[in-house]
Coordinates of C-alpha atoms in Angstrom, one line a residue:
M1 CA -23.9 -12.1 -43.7
R2 CA -20.5 -11.0 -43.1
P3 CA -17.8 -13.2 -40.9
G4 CA -18.0 -10.8 -37.7
Q5 CA -21.5 -11.2 -37.8
I6 CA -21.7 -15.0 -37.9
I7 CA -19.0 -14.9 -34.7
V8 CA -21.6 -12.7 -33.0
L9 CA -24.8 -14.7 -33.4
A10 CA -22.5 -17.8 -32.5
T11 CA -21.5 -16.3 -29.3
P12 CA -24.6 -17.1 -27.1
V13 CA -24.3 -20.8 -28.1
F14 CA -20.9 -20.7 -27.2
F15 CA -21.7 -19.5 -23.8
L16 CA -24.8 -21.6 -23.5
L17 CA -22.2 -24.8 -24.0
I18 CA -19.8 -23.3 -21.6
G19 CA -22.5 -22.9 -19.0
I20 CA -23.6 -26.3 -19.5
E21 CA -20.0 -27.8 -19.3
F22 CA -19.5 -25.9 -16.0
L23 CA -22.6 -27.1 -14.5
V24 CA -21.9 -30.8 -15.6
G25 CA -18.4 -30.5 -14.1
R26 CA -19.4 -29.0 -10.8
R27 CA -22.0 -31.7 -10.2
R28 CA -19.8 -34.4 -11.2
A29 CA -17.1 -32.9 -8.9
K30 CA -19.9 -33.0 -5.8
L31 CA -20.9 -36.6 -6.9
G32 CA -16.9 -37.7 -6.9
T33 CA -17.3 -38.7 -10.6
G34 CA -15.3 -36.1 -12.2
H35 CA -14.1 -32.4 -11.4
D36 CA -14.7 -29.1 -12.2
T37 CA -12.5 -27.7 -14.9
Y38 CA -13.4 -24.2 -14.7
R39 CA -11.4 -21.1 -13.0
L40 CA -12.7 -17.7 -13.0
P41 CA -9.3 -16.0 -14.0
D42 CA -8.3 -18.7 -16.5
T43 CA -11.6 -18.5 -18.1
I44 CA -11.4 -14.9 -18.4
N45 CA -8.1 -14.8 -19.6
S46 CA -9.0 -17.5 -22.4
L47 CA -12.1 -15.7 -23.5
G48 CA -10.2 -12.4 -23.6
L49 CA -7.8 -13.9 -25.9
G50 CA -10.6 -14.9 -28.0
I51 CA -11.9 -11.4 -28.1
L52 CA -8.6 -10.0 -28.7
S53 CA -8.0 -12.4 -31.7
Q54 CA -11.5 -11.7 -33.1
I55 CA -11.1 -8.2 -33.1
S56 CA -7.4 -8.3 -34.5
A57 CA -8.6 -10.4 -37.1
V58 CA -10.4 -7.6 -38.6
L59 CA -7.2 -6.3 -39.7
T60 CA -5.0 -9.2 -40.1
G61 CA -8.3 -11.1 -41.9
L62 CA -7.9 -8.8 -44.7
L63 CA -4.2 -9.8 -45.3
R64 CA -5.1 -13.7 -45.4
I65 CA -8.4 -13.2 -47.5
G66 CA -6.7 -10.7 -49.9
L67 CA -3.4 -12.6 -50.5
Y68 CA -5.6 -15.6 -51.1
T69 CA -7.6 -13.9 -53.6
A70 CA -4.6 -12.5 -55.4
C71 CA -3.4 -16.0 -55.5
W72 CA -6.5 -17.4 -56.8
S73 CA -7.1 -14.7 -59.3
A74 CA -3.4 -15.2 -60.7
F75 CA -3.2 -19.0 -60.5
A76 CA -6.1 -21.0 -60.2
L77 CA -5.9 -24.1 -62.2
F78 CA -9.6 -25.1 -62.0
P79 CA -11.5 -22.0 -61.1
N80 CA -14.9 -23.5 -61.9
E81 CA -17.2 -21.8 -59.4
H82 CA -20.2 -24.2 -60.4
F83 CA -18.2 -27.1 -59.5
W84 CA -17.1 -25.8 -56.2
T85 CA -20.7 -24.7 -54.9
Q86 CA -22.0 -28.1 -55.5
W87 CA -22.3 -30.4 -52.6
H88 CA -19.5 -32.3 -53.7
G89 CA -17.5 -29.5 -54.2
W90 CA -18.0 -27.9 -50.7
L91 CA -17.2 -31.6 -49.4
L92 CA -13.8 -31.7 -51.4
A93 CA -12.8 -28.0 -50.2
L94 CA -13.8 -28.9 -46.5
V95 CA -11.4 -32.0 -46.8
F96 CA -8.5 -29.8 -48.7
Y97 CA -8.8 -27.3 -46.0
D98 CA -8.3 -30.0 -43.1
L99 CA -5.6 -31.3 -44.6
C100 CA -4.0 -27.9 -45.3
Y101 CA -4.9 -27.3 -41.7
Y102 CA -3.2 -30.4 -40.3
W103 CA 0.2 -29.2 -41.9
L104 CA -0.4 -25.6 -40.7
H105 CA -0.9 -27.1 -37.3
R106 CA 1.9 -29.6 -37.4
F107 CA 4.5 -26.9 -38.5
G108 CA 3.0 -24.7 -35.7
H109 CA 4.7 -27.4 -33.3
E110 CA 7.8 -27.9 -35.2
S111 CA 8.9 -24.5 -36.5
A112 CA 9.8 -21.7 -33.4
V113 CA 8.1 -18.5 -35.2
L114 CA 4.9 -20.4 -35.7
W115 CA 4.8 -21.8 -32.6
A116 CA 5.1 -18.3 -31.2
A117 CA 1.7 -17.8 -32.9
H118 CA 0.0 -20.9 -31.9
V119 CA 1.5 -21.0 -28.3
V120 CA -1.4 -19.0 -27.0
H121 CA -3.7 -21.6 -27.8
H122 CA -1.9 -24.1 -25.5
Q123 CA -1.3 -21.6 -22.5
S124 CA -4.1 -22.6 -20.4
Q125 CA -3.3 -25.3 -17.7
H126 CA -6.9 -26.2 -17.7
Y127 CA -9.0 -27.8 -20.7
N128 CA -12.7 -26.6 -21.2
L129 CA -14.7 -25.2 -23.9
S130 CA -13.2 -21.4 -23.0
T131 CA -9.9 -23.0 -23.8
A132 CA -11.1 -23.4 -27.5
L133 CA -12.0 -19.7 -27.8
R134 CA -8.5 -19.1 -26.6
Q135 CA -6.9 -18.0 -29.9
T136 CA -3.8 -16.2 -31.3
S137 CA -3.7 -12.7 -32.6
S138 CA -0.9 -13.4 -34.9
G139 CA -1.2 -16.6 -36.8
A140 CA -2.6 -14.9 -40.1
L141 CA 0.7 -13.4 -40.3
L142 CA 2.1 -16.9 -41.6
G143 CA -0.4 -19.1 -41.7
W144 CA -2.1 -18.0 -45.1
I145 CA 0.8 -19.6 -46.8
F146 CA -0.5 -23.0 -46.1
Y147 CA -3.5 -22.5 -47.6
L148 CA -2.3 -21.2 -51.0
P149 CA -2.5 -24.7 -52.6
M150 CA -6.3 -24.6 -52.6
A151 CA -6.0 -21.0 -54.2
I152 CA -3.9 -22.6 -56.6
A153 CA -6.1 -25.7 -57.2
G154 CA -8.9 -23.0 -57.9
V155 CA -11.2 -23.2 -54.5
P156 CA -13.2 -20.0 -54.7
P157 CA -12.1 -17.3 -52.0
L158 CA -16.0 -17.4 -50.7
V159 CA -16.1 -21.4 -50.5
F160 CA -12.6 -21.2 -48.8
G161 CA -13.7 -18.6 -46.3
V162 CA -16.7 -20.7 -45.3
V163 CA -15.1 -24.1 -45.1
A164 CA -12.6 -22.5 -43.1
L165 CA -15.3 -21.2 -40.5
V166 CA -16.8 -24.7 -40.7
D167 CA -13.5 -26.0 -39.8
L168 CA -12.9 -23.8 -36.8
L169 CA -16.3 -24.1 -35.6
Y170 CA -16.1 -27.8 -35.4
Q171 CA -13.0 -27.6 -33.2
F172 CA -14.9 -25.9 -30.6
W173 CA -16.7 -29.2 -28.9
V174 CA -13.8 -31.2 -28.7
H175 CA -12.0 -29.3 -26.0
T176 CA -13.7 -30.5 -23.0
E177 CA -13.0 -33.3 -20.3
Q178 CA -16.6 -34.1 -19.7
V179 CA -16.9 -36.4 -22.7
G180 CA -15.0 -39.7 -22.7
R181 CA -13.9 -41.9 -25.5
L182 CA -16.2 -42.2 -28.3
G183 CA -15.5 -45.7 -30.1
W184 CA -15.5 -45.7 -33.6
F185 CA -15.6 -41.9 -34.0
D186 CA -12.1 -41.5 -32.1
R187 CA -10.7 -43.4 -35.1
W188 CA -11.8 -41.2 -38.1
F189 CA -12.5 -37.7 -36.2
C190 CA -10.8 -35.2 -34.0
S191 CA -12.6 -35.9 -30.7
P192 CA -12.4 -34.6 -27.1
S193 CA -10.2 -37.8 -26.3
N194 CA -7.8 -37.2 -29.4
H195 CA -7.5 -33.6 -28.8
R196 CA -7.0 -33.9 -25.0
V197 CA -3.9 -35.8 -26.0
H198 CA -2.6 -32.7 -28.4
H199 CA -2.9 -30.3 -25.5
A200 CA -1.2 -32.2 -22.8
V201 CA 2.6 -31.9 -22.4
N202 CA 3.1 -35.7 -21.2
D203 CA 6.2 -37.2 -22.6
R204 CA 3.9 -40.0 -24.6
Y205 CA 1.5 -37.1 -25.9
I206 CA 3.7 -34.1 -26.9
D207 CA 3.3 -32.9 -30.5
R208 CA 0.5 -35.5 -31.4
N209 CA -3.1 -35.2 -32.8
Y210 CA -3.0 -32.1 -35.2
G211 CA -6.0 -33.1 -37.3
G212 CA -9.0 -30.3 -37.0
V213 CA -11.9 -32.1 -38.3
L214 CA -10.4 -35.5 -39.4
I215 CA -7.8 -37.5 -37.3
V216 CA -7.1 -39.8 -40.3
W217 CA -4.2 -37.3 -41.2
D218 CA -2.5 -38.1 -38.1
R219 CA -2.8 -41.9 -38.8
L220 CA -1.4 -41.5 -42.3
F221 CA 1.5 -39.2 -41.3
G222 CA 2.5 -41.1 -37.9
T223 CA 1.5 -38.5 -35.5
F224 CA -1.4 -40.3 -34.0
K225 CA -1.4 -41.0 -30.2
E226 CA -4.3 -42.4 -28.1
E227 CA -5.4 -41.1 -24.6
D228 CA -4.1 -43.7 -22.3
E229 CA -3.0 -41.8 -19.4
P230 CA -4.2 -38.9 -17.6
C231 CA -3.4 -35.5 -19.2
V232 CA -1.4 -32.4 -18.0
Y233 CA -2.2 -29.4 -19.6
G234 CA -0.2 -26.1 -20.7
T235 CA 3.0 -25.6 -22.1
R236 CA 6.5 -26.8 -20.8
S237 CA 7.3 -23.0 -20.7
P238 CA 4.4 -21.8 -18.8
L239 CA 3.0 -18.5 -19.1
R240 CA 2.6 -17.8 -15.4
S241 CA 0.5 -14.4 -16.1
W242 CA -2.8 -13.2 -17.2
D243 CA -1.5 -10.7 -19.7
P244 CA -3.2 -11.2 -23.0
I245 CA -0.7 -9.0 -24.5
W246 CA 2.4 -10.9 -23.0
A247 CA 0.7 -14.0 -23.8
N248 CA 0.7 -13.2 -27.6
A249 CA 4.2 -11.8 -27.1
E250 CA 6.3 -14.2 -24.8
V251 CA 7.6 -16.7 -27.3
Y252 CA 8.5 -13.8 -30.2
W253 CA 10.3 -12.0 -27.1
A254 CA 12.4 -14.9 -26.1
L255 CA 13.2 -15.7 -29.8
A256 CA 14.4 -12.2 -30.7
R257 CA 16.5 -12.1 -27.3
D258 CA 18.3 -15.6 -28.0
S259 CA 18.6 -14.1 -31.8
W260 CA 20.2 -10.9 -30.6
R261 CA 22.4 -12.5 -27.9
T262 CA 24.1 -15.6 -30.3
R263 CA 27.2 -14.6 -32.0
R264 CA 26.8 -16.7 -35.3
W265 CA 24.8 -15.2 -37.8
S266 CA 23.7 -18.6 -39.0
D267 CA 22.1 -19.2 -35.6
K268 CA 20.4 -15.8 -35.4
L269 CA 18.3 -17.1 -38.4
R270 CA 18.0 -20.8 -37.1
V271 CA 16.5 -19.6 -34.0
W272 CA 13.4 -18.7 -35.6
I273 CA 12.9 -21.7 -37.8
K274 CA 14.1 -24.6 -35.8
P275 CA 11.9 -26.4 -33.6
P276 CA 10.6 -24.8 -30.2
G277 CA 13.0 -25.0 -27.5
W278 CA 16.1 -25.3 -29.7
R279 CA 18.7 -22.5 -28.7
P280 CA 22.2 -21.5 -29.8
A281 CA 24.8 -23.4 -28.2
D282 CA 26.4 -20.1 -26.9
V283 CA 23.1 -18.7 -25.4
A284 CA 22.3 -22.1 -24.0
A285 CA 25.7 -22.0 -22.0
I286 CA 25.3 -18.3 -20.6
D287 CA 21.7 -18.7 -20.1
P288 CA 20.6 -22.3 -19.2
K289 CA 17.1 -23.5 -18.7
P290 CA 16.3 -26.6 -16.6
A291 CA 14.8 -30.0 -18.4
F292 CA 11.2 -30.0 -18.1
D293 CA 9.9 -32.2 -15.4
I294 CA 6.2 -33.0 -15.3
R295 CA 6.3 -33.8 -11.4
Q296 CA 7.2 -30.0 -11.0
V297 CA 4.4 -28.6 -13.0
Q298 CA 2.1 -26.3 -10.6
R299 CA -0.7 -24.4 -11.9
Y300 CA -0.6 -21.0 -12.1
E301 CA -3.3 -19.4 -9.6
P302 CA -2.5 -16.1 -7.8
Q303 CA -4.7 -15.1 -5.0
A304 CA -7.5 -12.3 -5.8
S305 CA -10.1 -11.1 -3.5
G306 CA -13.9 -11.8 -4.0
S307 CA -14.4 -8.5 -4.6
V308 CA -11.5 -8.0 -7.1
R309 CA -12.7 -11.2 -8.8
A310 CA -16.4 -10.1 -9.1
F311 CA -15.2 -6.6 -10.4
A312 CA -13.2 -8.5 -13.1
A313 CA -15.9 -10.6 -14.0
A314 CA -18.5 -7.5 -14.3
Q315 CA -15.5 -5.5 -16.6
F316 CA -15.0 -8.5 -18.9
A317 CA -18.9 -8.6 -19.6
L318 CA -18.6 -5.1 -20.6
L319 CA -15.7 -5.5 -22.8
L320 CA -17.5 -8.3 -24.2
A321 CA -20.3 -6.4 -25.1
G322 CA -18.4 -3.8 -26.6
A323 CA -16.3 -6.3 -28.8
I324 CA -19.8 -7.8 -30.0
A325 CA -21.2 -4.4 -31.0
F326 CA -17.5 -3.8 -32.6
L327 CA -17.7 -7.3 -34.6
W328 CA -21.1 -6.6 -35.7
F329 CA -20.2 -3.6 -37.4
S330 CA -16.6 -4.3 -38.2
D331 CA -16.5 -4.8 -41.9
T332 CA -18.2 -1.5 -42.8
L333 CA -16.1 0.6 -40.5
P334 CA -12.9 2.5 -41.9
L335 CA -9.7 0.8 -41.1
A336 CA -8.5 4.0 -38.6
T337 CA -12.0 3.6 -36.9
S338 CA -11.1 -0.3 -36.4
L339 CA -7.7 0.3 -35.0
V340 CA -8.9 2.8 -32.4
W341 CA -11.6 0.2 -31.0
L342 CA -8.9 -2.6 -31.3
A343 CA -6.6 -0.2 -28.8
A344 CA -9.4 0.4 -26.4
L345 CA -10.6 -3.2 -26.0
T346 CA -7.0 -4.3 -25.7
A347 CA -6.3 -1.8 -23.0
G348 CA -9.4 -3.1 -21.2
L349 CA -8.5 -6.7 -21.4
W350 CA -4.9 -6.1 -20.2
A351 CA -6.4 -4.0 -17.3
T352 CA -8.4 -6.8 -16.1
G353 CA -5.9 -9.6 -16.4
A354 CA -3.4 -7.1 -14.2
A355 CA -6.2 -6.8 -11.7
L356 CA -6.6 -10.2 -11.1
Q357 CA -2.7 -10.7 -10.9
G358 CA -2.8 -7.9 -8.2
R359 CA -0.8 -5.7 -10.4
L360 CA -3.5 -2.9 -10.6
T361 CA -6.0 -1.9 -8.0
V362 CA -9.6 -1.5 -9.1
A363 CA -9.1 2.2 -8.9
E364 CA -6.2 1.8 -11.5
V365 CA -8.5 -0.2 -14.0
L366 CA -11.3 2.4 -14.0
F367 CA -8.8 5.2 -14.8
I368 CA -7.5 3.1 -17.6
D369 CA -11.2 2.2 -19.0
A370 CA -12.1 5.7 -18.7
A371 CA -8.8 7.2 -20.3
A372 CA -9.5 4.6 -23.3
L373 CA -12.7 5.7 -23.9
A374 CA -11.4 9.4 -23.7
T375 CA -8.8 8.5 -26.1
A376 CA -11.2 6.7 -28.5
S377 CA -13.9 8.9 -28.4
G378 CA -11.4 11.8 -28.9
A379 CA -9.9 10.3 -32.0
L380 CA -13.3 9.3 -33.4
G381 CA -14.7 12.6 -32.7
I382 CA -17.7 11.4 -30.5
G383 CA -18.2 14.9 -28.7
Q384 CA -20.6 13.8 -25.9
L385 CA -18.7 10.6 -24.9
H386 CA -15.3 12.7 -24.6
G387 CA -16.9 15.3 -22.7
V388 CA -17.5 12.7 -20.1
F389 CA -14.7 10.3 -19.8
K390 CA -11.9 12.8 -20.4
P391 CA -12.4 14.8 -17.1
L392 CA -13.5 11.3 -15.6
A393 CA -10.3 9.9 -16.3
L394 CA -8.3 12.4 -14.4
A395 CA -11.1 12.6 -11.3
V396 CA -10.7 8.7 -10.9
L397 CA -6.7 9.0 -11.1
I398 CA -6.9 12.1 -8.5
G399 CA -8.9 9.7 -6.2
F400 CA -6.4 7.0 -6.5
A401 CA -3.6 9.2 -5.6
L402 CA -5.3 10.5 -2.6
T403 CA -6.0 7.0 -1.3
R404 CA -2.5 5.7 -2.0
H405 CA -0.7 8.9 -0.6
R406 CA -2.8 9.5 2.6
A407 CA -0.6 7.0 4.7
P408 CA 1.0 8.6 7.8
E409 CA 4.4 7.9 6.5
V410 CA 3.9 9.9 3.4
P411 CA 4.9 13.7 3.5
G412 CA 2.1 16.2 3.5
R413 CA 3.8 18.3 0.9
F414 CA 4.7 15.4 -1.0
A415 CA 0.9 14.3 -1.1
R416 CA 0.0 17.9 -2.0
L417 CA 2.4 18.6 -4.7
L418 CA 1.2 15.4 -6.8
I419 CA -2.6 16.2 -6.0
A420 CA -1.8 19.6 -7.2
G421 CA -0.4 18.6 -10.4
L422 CA -3.4 16.2 -10.9
V423 CA -5.8 18.9 -10.2
A424 CA -4.1 21.3 -12.3
S425 CA -3.8 18.9 -15.2
L426 CA -8.0 18.1 -14.9
A427 CA -8.5 21.8 -15.2
G428 CA -6.2 22.0 -18.4
D429 CA -8.4 18.7 -19.7
V430 CA -11.5 20.6 -19.2
L431 CA -10.3 24.0 -20.5
L432 CA -8.7 22.3 -23.8
M433 CA -12.1 20.8 -24.9
W434 CA -12.7 24.3 -26.0
P435 CA -10.4 25.8 -28.8
Q436 CA -11.2 29.4 -27.3
F437 CA -9.7 28.5 -23.9
F438 CA -6.3 27.2 -25.2
V439 CA -4.1 29.6 -23.4
P440 CA -6.0 29.2 -19.6
G441 CA -5.7 25.3 -20.5
L442 CA -1.5 26.1 -21.4
V443 CA -1.6 27.9 -18.1
C444 CA -3.0 25.1 -16.1
F445 CA -0.7 22.4 -17.6
L446 CA 2.1 25.0 -16.9
L447 CA 1.0 25.0 -13.1
A448 CA 0.8 21.2 -13.3
H449 CA 4.5 20.8 -14.6
L450 CA 5.8 23.4 -12.1
A451 CA 3.9 21.0 -9.1
Y452 CA 5.4 17.9 -10.7
I453 CA 9.2 19.6 -10.7
G454 CA 8.6 20.5 -6.9
L455 CA 7.3 16.9 -6.4
F456 CA 10.2 15.3 -8.3
A457 CA 12.7 17.6 -6.4
Q458 CA 11.9 16.2 -2.9
G459 CA 14.7 14.4 -1.2
V460 CA 17.1 14.7 -4.5
G461 CA 17.3 18.4 -5.0
L462 CA 16.9 20.6 -7.9
F463 CA 18.0 19.2 -11.3
P464 CA 20.7 16.5 -9.7
R465 CA 21.7 15.4 -13.3
P466 CA 22.7 18.5 -15.5
N467 CA 23.1 16.7 -18.4
A468 CA 19.7 15.4 -18.4
L469 CA 18.4 19.0 -18.4
A470 CA 20.8 19.9 -21.3
A471 CA 19.4 17.1 -23.2
T472 CA 15.7 18.0 -22.6
L473 CA 16.3 21.6 -22.9
G474 CA 17.9 20.6 -26.3
I475 CA 15.2 18.7 -27.4
G476 CA 12.4 21.2 -26.4
A477 CA 14.7 24.2 -28.6
V478 CA 14.3 21.7 -31.7
M479 CA 10.6 21.4 -30.9
Y480 CA 10.2 25.1 -30.5
A481 CA 12.0 25.9 -33.8
F482 CA 9.9 23.3 -35.5
L483 CA 6.7 24.9 -34.1
W484 CA 8.2 28.5 -35.0
W485 CA 9.0 27.4 -38.7
G486 CA 5.7 25.6 -39.1
G487 CA 3.7 28.7 -38.4
L488 CA 3.2 29.0 -34.6
P489 CA 1.1 32.4 -34.0
G490 CA 2.9 35.4 -32.9
G491 CA 1.0 36.0 -29.8
L492 CA 1.4 32.5 -28.7
R493 CA 5.3 32.5 -29.2
I494 CA 6.0 33.8 -25.7
P495 CA 3.6 31.5 -23.8
V496 CA 4.5 28.2 -25.9
G497 CA 8.1 28.9 -25.5
L498 CA 7.9 29.3 -21.6
Y499 CA 5.8 26.1 -21.7
V500 CA 8.4 24.2 -23.5
V501 CA 11.0 25.3 -21.1
V502 CA 8.9 24.2 -17.8
I503 CA 8.3 21.0 -19.2
A504 CA 11.7 20.1 -20.4
C505 CA 12.8 21.0 -16.8
M506 CA 10.0 18.8 -15.4
A507 CA 11.0 15.5 -17.9
A508 CA 14.9 16.5 -16.5
Q509 CA 13.8 16.6 -13.1
A510 CA 12.3 13.3 -13.3
I511 CA 15.3 11.7 -15.2
G512 CA 17.6 13.3 -12.5
R513 CA 15.7 11.9 -9.8
A514 CA 15.4 8.3 -11.4
A515 CA 19.4 8.4 -11.6
V516 CA 19.7 9.0 -8.0
A517 CA 17.2 6.6 -6.9
G518 CA 18.0 3.9 -8.8
D519 CA 14.8 2.0 -8.5
R520 CA 12.2 0.8 -11.2
A521 CA 9.4 3.0 -9.8
S522 CA 11.7 6.1 -10.4
L523 CA 12.6 5.1 -13.8
K524 CA 8.8 4.6 -14.6
V525 CA 8.1 7.9 -13.4
A526 CA 10.8 9.4 -15.9
V527 CA 9.3 7.4 -18.7
G528 CA 6.1 9.2 -17.7
A529 CA 7.9 12.8 -17.9
S530 CA 9.1 11.8 -21.1
F531 CA 5.8 10.6 -22.6
F532 CA 4.3 14.0 -21.2
M533 CA 6.9 15.7 -23.7
L534 CA 6.0 13.5 -26.5
S535 CA 2.2 14.1 -26.0
D536 CA 2.5 17.6 -26.2
S537 CA 4.9 17.8 -28.8
L538 CA 2.2 15.7 -31.0
L539 CA -0.6 18.2 -29.6
A540 CA 1.3 21.2 -30.8
T541 CA 2.5 19.8 -34.0
N542 CA -1.1 18.8 -34.9
R543 CA -2.5 22.0 -34.1
F544 CA 0.2 24.4 -35.7
V545 CA 2.2 22.6 -38.3
L546 CA 0.3 19.7 -39.9
T547 CA -2.7 17.6 -39.3
L548 CA -1.5 13.9 -37.9
P549 CA -3.9 11.3 -38.7
V550 CA -6.1 10.3 -35.6
A551 CA -4.0 12.5 -33.9
S552 CA -6.2 12.4 -30.4
L553 CA -5.3 8.8 -30.2
W554 CA -1.5 9.2 -30.1
V555 CA -1.7 12.7 -28.0
L556 CA -4.2 11.3 -25.5
A557 CA -2.7 7.9 -25.3
T558 CA 0.8 9.1 -24.3
Y559 CA -0.8 11.7 -22.3
Y560 CA -2.5 9.0 -20.1
A561 CA 0.3 6.9 -19.9
A562 CA 2.3 9.7 -18.6
Q563 CA -0.3 10.7 -16.0
W564 CA -0.5 7.0 -14.8
L565 CA 2.9 6.4 -14.9
I566 CA 3.6 9.2 -12.4
A567 CA 0.5 8.9 -10.1
A568 CA 1.0 5.2 -9.8
H569 CA 4.8 5.1 -9.1
V570 CA 6.2 8.3 -7.7
R571 CA 6.7 7.9 -3.7
P572 CA 8.9 9.8 -1.3
A573 CA 12.7 9.5 -1.5
G574 CA 14.2 7.3 0.9
E575 CA 11.2 5.0 1.1
A576 CA 12.2 1.3 1.2
A577 CA 12.4 0.1 -2.3
A578 CA 11.8 -3.5 -2.8
D579 CA 12.3 -3.2 -6.7
Q580 CA 15.9 -1.5 -7.1
L581 CA 17.3 -2.1 -10.4
P582 CA 20.0 -4.8 -10.7
N583 CA 23.3 -4.3 -10.8
M584 CA 24.6 -4.4 -14.6
S585 CA 28.2 -4.8 -13.8
P586 CA 30.1 -8.0 -15.1
S587 CA 29.7 -10.9 -12.3
R588 CA 32.7 -12.8 -11.2

């Protein structure tokens, strides 16, 4: 049985135990003998990160096992498979793995670049069984190094994979507040009490109790601490977001920013290898961070209506079903197919978190869902699914735009131009699904871009930044020459040339509008218009010059990003902007 299938079969057990823990905590809270440790947004975020970790492991797991196998094949000192597959060999391998895990876990708290991967597991400010499933998607990039001693010793890859799974599954049950101290068991094994200490940010608990199965490693190496005061969970630099992508990227981004800003070359490297929280003196001087004060810790709990929470729960259930189906077949899928479904599921998980934060409306989430399915089905050649979701995505976006711009203060001409652009795009989407309707589809998108030019000109005039127009026309000219050289049919040279001019003008108009307005919303619209140019360039390249790998993935992903950035962020000129871009001039 493949690893992905084992995780699928274990999933019902995980959810059964989570349900039991939730009911026990709810009952104890009512009786006054304990408290409920679950909050729906936090639980969805933790489980979503677990899904993201498992589906990305289909790709990163190949790196970990591949490098281990290569090292074992070349350097194993005692590769006697008969020994390692006896009961004593399995037991020795499990203890060996747990020792390696201890040092990986410990360095994950003592080196910033390893903490950047491991931090995901610690971000939740609640402690429950769903926290156990909250795992990193980038840990395999460097974590494999710590298990090379097992390969050199001769532990076969199969044995290594099994004991790794056993060690991981054991750690699930220790993530709970509903199990108290366990006497002698606490002295030898990682237990709920011991692991609560590890997840706490209290001064006396920080960076303690790293053991996975055995806690004796912590006793041997001086990192053990008993639980003797209430734990406060999370990280000392809280995430304060339900975004699973940002959860994986936040520390990497902070390290990259500090590495870029520091002047000394040695500090640019030390930022990554020093303990978490270390910062170069020159960076800390210009951007100081307040010292951690546990009394100031507040849980991140943005308000979301009951209907949004119910929608998010239903959305997550569907994503979970999709992830389970993917994992069951993942080991037999081509790499390109796995990448496509990873992207689609990631988009859905991101949208779910954004809805719970109030960053996206339900209509926008539905658009992202339809767009992700249209993109995935187009890239994988699933014709019937593509035929449903490609027009559905734009239909949902049109409904969103109609709702958003029907307010009395929105000028009628502004709303009509936006809807005209979206409706023409929908018509183009439908027509381009048949190769024989390429020219009519092109005409529809030509009309869409003309509508967008009129839309973006509202309140700022036509092409307020001539330099932007010159730049986009120049890019368009280069692209057109590339298509001509690549074999653009003679009958399409005039219509494609006209189209290139119009889309370049549309992008220039959006960029000029952003320059005049100076707010984030207009900047996002300009980015969307630029994505439109990129999408059409990829489409034309794939059709007339050379076949791109999984072309529909790149074409449709940039296309739907463009449409959403325009529809969600364009607004009448002069409308009060609460998100003005900051003044970038030096302060005094």
